[in-house]
C-alpha cells in the first residue's frame, strides 16, 4: 500500500514521467561499455569534470550518467540487469 502523498504526486506530475527510462539508461550504459572495450579512452570524454564544463563541454553535465563502472564483462552484465530490473 502506497502513501497518499505518493498517489497525489503521481496524479499531479505523472505527465512528466519518461516511458522506458530504465531501458534507455541500460542501453546507453551497454553502448558506452561496448565503446569503452573498443576504445578505452572513450569514457573519459563523458565523465563529470566541472572545470571542463565551465570551459564549454556542456554535454558532460548529462552524459556522466551513461558511463558504466569499470567492471569485467560478467559484472557489467549484472549491472545492466540491475538497471533493467527497475522497469
mmCIF file with all atom_site columns, C-alpha atoms in Angstrom:
data_model
loop_
_atom_site.group_PDB
_atom_site.id
_atom_site.type_symbol
_atom_site.label_atom_id
_atom_site.label_alt_id
_atom_site.label_comp_id
_atom_site.label_asym_id
_atom_site.label_entity_id
_atom_site.label_seq_id
_atom_site.pdbx_PDB_ins_code
_atom_site.Cartn_x
_atom_site.Cartn_y
_atom_site.Cartn_z
_atom_site.occupancy
_atom_site.B_iso_or_equiv
_atom_site.pdbx_formal_charge
_atom_site.auth_seq_id
_atom_site.auth_comp_id
_atom_site.auth_asym_id
_atom_site.auth_atom_id
_atom_site.pdbx_PDB_model_num
ATOM 1  C CA . UNK A 1 1  ? 0.000  0.000   0.000   1.00 0.00 ? 1  UNK A CA 1
ATOM 2  C CA . UNK A 1 2  ? 1.445  3.355   -1.003  1.00 0.00 ? 2  UNK A CA 1
ATOM 3  C CA . UNK A 1 3  ? 1.309  6.562   0.946   1.00 0.00 ? 3  UNK A CA 1
ATOM 4  C CA . UNK A 1 4  ? -1.415 9.025   -0.069  1.00 0.00 ? 4  UNK A CA 1
ATOM 5  C CA . UNK A 1 5  ? 1.126  11.730  -0.873  1.00 0.00 ? 5  UNK A CA 1
ATOM 6  C CA . UNK A 1 6  ? 2.796  9.421   -3.419  1.00 0.00 ? 6  UNK A CA 1
ATOM 7  C CA . UNK A 1 7  ? -0.518 8.812   -5.176  1.00 0.00 ? 7  UNK A CA 1
ATOM 8  C CA . UNK A 1 8  ? -1.244 12.525  -5.126  1.00 0.00 ? 8  UNK A CA 1
ATOM 9  C CA . UNK A 1 9  ? 2.178  13.382  -6.571  1.00 0.00 ? 9  UNK A CA 1
ATOM 10 C CA . UNK A 1 10 ? 1.800  10.756  -9.294  1.00 0.00 ? 10 UNK A CA 1
ATOM 11 C CA . UNK A 1 11 ? -1.600 12.150  -10.252 1.00 0.00 ? 11 UNK A CA 1
ATOM 12 C CA . UNK A 1 12 ? -0.262 15.693  -10.485 1.00 0.00 ? 12 UNK A CA 1
ATOM 13 C CA . UNK A 1 13 ? 3.165  15.005  -12.020 1.00 0.00 ? 13 UNK A CA 1
ATOM 14 C CA . UNK A 1 14 ? 2.565  11.813  -13.991 1.00 0.00 ? 14 UNK A CA 1
ATOM 15 C CA . UNK A 1 15 ? 2.738  13.660  -17.318 1.00 0.00 ? 15 UNK A CA 1
ATOM 16 C CA . UNK A 1 16 ? 6.440  14.375  -16.701 1.00 0.00 ? 16 UNK A CA 1
ATOM 17 C CA . UNK A 1 17 ? 7.344  10.680  -16.455 1.00 0.00 ? 17 UNK A CA 1
ATOM 18 C CA . UNK A 1 18 ? 9.597  9.329   -19.202 1.00 0.00 ? 18 UNK A CA 1
ATOM 19 C CA . UNK A 1 19 ? 8.418  5.980   -20.583 1.00 0.00 ? 19 UNK A CA 1
ATOM 20 C CA . UNK A 1 20 ? 11.021 3.190   -20.573 1.00 0.00 ? 20 UNK A CA 1
ATOM 21 C CA . UNK A 1 21 ? 13.647 5.319   -18.813 1.00 0.00 ? 21 UNK A CA 1
ATOM 22 C CA . UNK A 1 22 ? 15.358 2.292   -17.238 1.00 0.00 ? 22 UNK A CA 1
ATOM 23 C CA . UNK A 1 23 ? 15.570 0.569   -20.641 1.00 0.00 ? 23 UNK A CA 1
ATOM 24 C CA . UNK A 1 24 ? 17.114 3.696   -22.170 1.00 0.00 ? 24 UNK A CA 1
ATOM 25 C CA . UNK A 1 25 ? 19.680 4.040   -19.345 1.00 0.00 ? 25 UNK A CA 1
ATOM 26 C CA . UNK A 1 26 ? 20.630 0.365   -19.554 1.00 0.00 ? 26 UNK A CA 1
ATOM 27 C CA . UNK A 1 27 ? 21.000 0.613   -23.332 1.00 0.00 ? 27 UNK A CA 1
ATOM 28 C CA . UNK A 1 28 ? 23.193 3.696   -23.102 1.00 0.00 ? 28 UNK A CA 1
ATOM 29 C CA . UNK A 1 29 ? 25.321 2.025   -20.408 1.00 0.00 ? 29 UNK A CA 1
ATOM 30 C CA . UNK A 1 30 ? 25.726 -1.007  -22.668 1.00 0.00 ? 30 UNK A CA 1
ATOM 31 C CA . UNK A 1 31 ? 26.658 1.179   -25.629 1.00 0.00 ? 31 UNK A CA 1
ATOM 32 C CA . UNK A 1 32 ? 29.220 3.107   -23.583 1.00 0.00 ? 32 UNK A CA 1
ATOM 33 C CA . UNK A 1 33 ? 30.665 -0.143  -22.237 1.00 0.00 ? 33 UNK A CA 1
ATOM 34 C CA . UNK A 1 34 ? 30.967 -1.516  -25.767 1.00 0.00 ? 34 UNK A CA 1
ATOM 35 C CA . UNK A 1 35 ? 32.690 1.658   -26.938 1.00 0.00 ? 35 UNK A CA 1
ATOM 36 C CA . UNK A 1 36 ? 34.967 1.513   -23.873 1.00 0.00 ? 36 UNK A CA 1
ATOM 37 C CA . UNK A 1 37 ? 36.027 -2.021  -24.858 1.00 0.00 ? 37 UNK A CA 1
ATOM 38 C CA . UNK A 1 38 ? 36.796 -0.823  -28.375 1.00 0.00 ? 38 UNK A CA 1
ATOM 39 C CA . UNK A 1 39 ? 38.404 2.489   -27.422 1.00 0.00 ? 39 UNK A CA 1
ATOM 40 C CA . UNK A 1 40 ? 39.461 2.548   -23.727 1.00 0.00 ? 40 UNK A CA 1
ATOM 41 C CA . UNK A 1 41 ? 39.815 6.350   -23.534 1.00 0.00 ? 41 UNK A CA 1
ATOM 42 C CA . UNK A 1 42 ? 36.178 6.922   -24.615 1.00 0.00 ? 42 UNK A CA 1
ATOM 43 C CA . UNK A 1 43 ? 34.584 7.091   -21.104 1.00 0.00 ? 43 UNK A CA 1
ATOM 44 C CA . UNK A 1 44 ? 36.952 9.930   -20.187 1.00 0.00 ? 44 UNK A CA 1
ATOM 45 C CA . UNK A 1 45 ? 35.121 12.112  -22.748 1.00 0.00 ? 45 UNK A CA 1
ATOM 46 C CA . UNK A 1 46 ? 31.838 11.623  -20.869 1.00 0.00 ? 46 UNK A CA 1
ATOM 47 C CA . UNK A 1 47 ? 32.808 11.865  -17.202 1.00 0.00 ? 47 UNK A CA 1
ATOM 48 C CA . UNK A 1 48 ? 31.699 14.733  -14.988 1.00 0.00 ? 48 UNK A CA 1
ATOM 49 C CA . UNK A 1 49 ? 34.604 17.202  -14.829 1.00 0.00 ? 49 UNK A CA 1
ATOM 50 C CA . UNK A 1 50 ? 33.361 20.585  -13.535 1.00 0.00 ? 50 UNK A CA 1
ATOM 51 C CA . UNK A 1 51 ? 36.274 22.637  -14.907 1.00 0.00 ? 51 UNK A CA 1
ATOM 52 C CA . UNK A 1 52 ? 35.710 21.188  -18.379 1.00 0.00 ? 52 UNK A CA 1
ATOM 53 C CA . UNK A 1 53 ? 32.003 22.016  -18.175 1.00 0.00 ? 53 UNK A CA 1
ATOM 54 C CA . UNK A 1 54 ? 32.969 25.603  -17.413 1.00 0.00 ? 54 UNK A CA 1
ATOM 55 C CA . UNK A 1 55 ? 35.243 25.562  -20.465 1.00 0.00 ? 55 UNK A CA 1
ATOM 56 C CA . UNK A 1 56 ? 32.279 24.751  -22.725 1.00 0.00 ? 56 UNK A CA 1
ATOM 57 C CA . UNK A 1 57 ? 31.928 20.959  -22.716 1.00 0.00 ? 57 UNK A CA 1
ATOM 58 C CA . UNK A 1 58 ? 28.322 21.136  -21.515 1.00 0.00 ? 58 UNK A CA 1
ATOM 59 C CA . UNK A 1 59 ? 27.433 17.569  -22.607 1.00 0.00 ? 59 UNK A CA 1
ATOM 60 C CA . UNK A 1 60 ? 29.360 16.269  -19.611 1.00 0.00 ? 60 UNK A CA 1
ATOM 61 C CA . UNK A 1 61 ? 26.567 17.519  -17.328 1.00 0.00 ? 61 UNK A CA 1
ATOM 62 C CA . UNK A 1 62 ? 24.275 14.788  -18.727 1.00 0.00 ? 62 UNK A CA 1
ATOM 63 C CA . UNK A 1 63 ? 26.460 12.071  -20.214 1.00 0.00 ? 63 UNK A CA 1
ATOM 64 C CA . UNK A 1 64 ? 28.190 11.054  -16.995 1.00 0.00 ? 64 UNK A CA 1
ATOM 65 C CA . UNK A 1 65 ? 25.010 9.114   -16.187 1.00 0.00 ? 65 UNK A CA 1
ATOM 66 C CA . UNK A 1 66 ? 25.680 6.767   -19.103 1.00 0.00 ? 66 UNK A CA 1
ATOM 67 C CA . UNK A 1 67 ? 29.237 5.788   -18.148 1.00 0.00 ? 67 UNK A CA 1
ATOM 68 C CA . UNK A 1 68 ? 29.130 2.348   -16.539 1.00 0.00 ? 68 UNK A CA 1
ATOM 69 C CA . UNK A 1 69 ? 31.617 1.491   -13.815 1.00 0.00 ? 69 UNK A CA 1
ATOM 70 C CA . UNK A 1 70 ? 34.823 -0.187  -14.950 1.00 0.00 ? 70 UNK A CA 1
ATOM 71 C CA . UNK A 1 71 ? 33.773 -3.800  -14.467 1.00 0.00 ? 71 UNK A CA 1
ATOM 72 C CA . UNK A 1 72 ? 34.680 -7.129  -16.026 1.00 0.00 ? 72 UNK A CA 1
ATOM 73 C CA . UNK A 1 73 ? 32.145 -8.219  -18.682 1.00 0.00 ? 73 UNK A CA 1
ATOM 74 C CA . UNK A 1 74 ? 30.262 -10.628 -16.395 1.00 0.00 ? 74 UNK A CA 1
ATOM 75 C CA . UNK A 1 75 ? 29.760 -7.987  -13.698 1.00 0.00 ? 75 UNK A CA 1
ATOM 76 C CA . UNK A 1 76 ? 28.796 -5.477  -16.358 1.00 0.00 ? 76 UNK A CA 1
ATOM 77 C CA . UNK A 1 77 ? 26.021 -7.857  -17.402 1.00 0.00 ? 77 UNK A CA 1
ATOM 78 C CA . UNK A 1 78 ? 24.765 -7.930  -13.801 1.00 0.00 ? 78 UNK A CA 1
ATOM 79 C CA . UNK A 1 79 ? 24.971 -4.108  -13.716 1.00 0.00 ? 79 UNK A CA 1
ATOM 80 C CA . UNK A 1 80 ? 22.778 -3.884  -16.812 1.00 0.00 ? 80 UNK A CA 1
ATOM 81 C CA . UNK A 1 81 ? 20.319 -6.422  -15.437 1.00 0.00 ? 81 UNK A CA 1
ATOM 82 C CA . UNK A 1 82 ? 20.064 -4.307  -12.301 1.00 0.00 ? 82 UNK A CA 1
ATOM 83 C CA . UNK A 1 83 ? 19.057 -1.316  -14.427 1.00 0.00 ? 83 UNK A CA 1
ATOM 84 C CA . UNK A 1 84 ? 16.506 -3.399  -16.301 1.00 0.00 ? 84 UNK A CA 1
ATOM 85 C CA . UNK A 1 85 ? 15.021 -4.651  -13.054 1.00 0.00 ? 85 UNK A CA 1
ATOM 86 C CA . UNK A 1 86 ? 13.791 -1.107  -12.433 1.00 0.00 ? 86 UNK A CA 1
ATOM 87 C CA . UNK A 1 87 ? 11.328 -1.360  -15.356 1.00 0.00 ? 87 UNK A CA 1
#
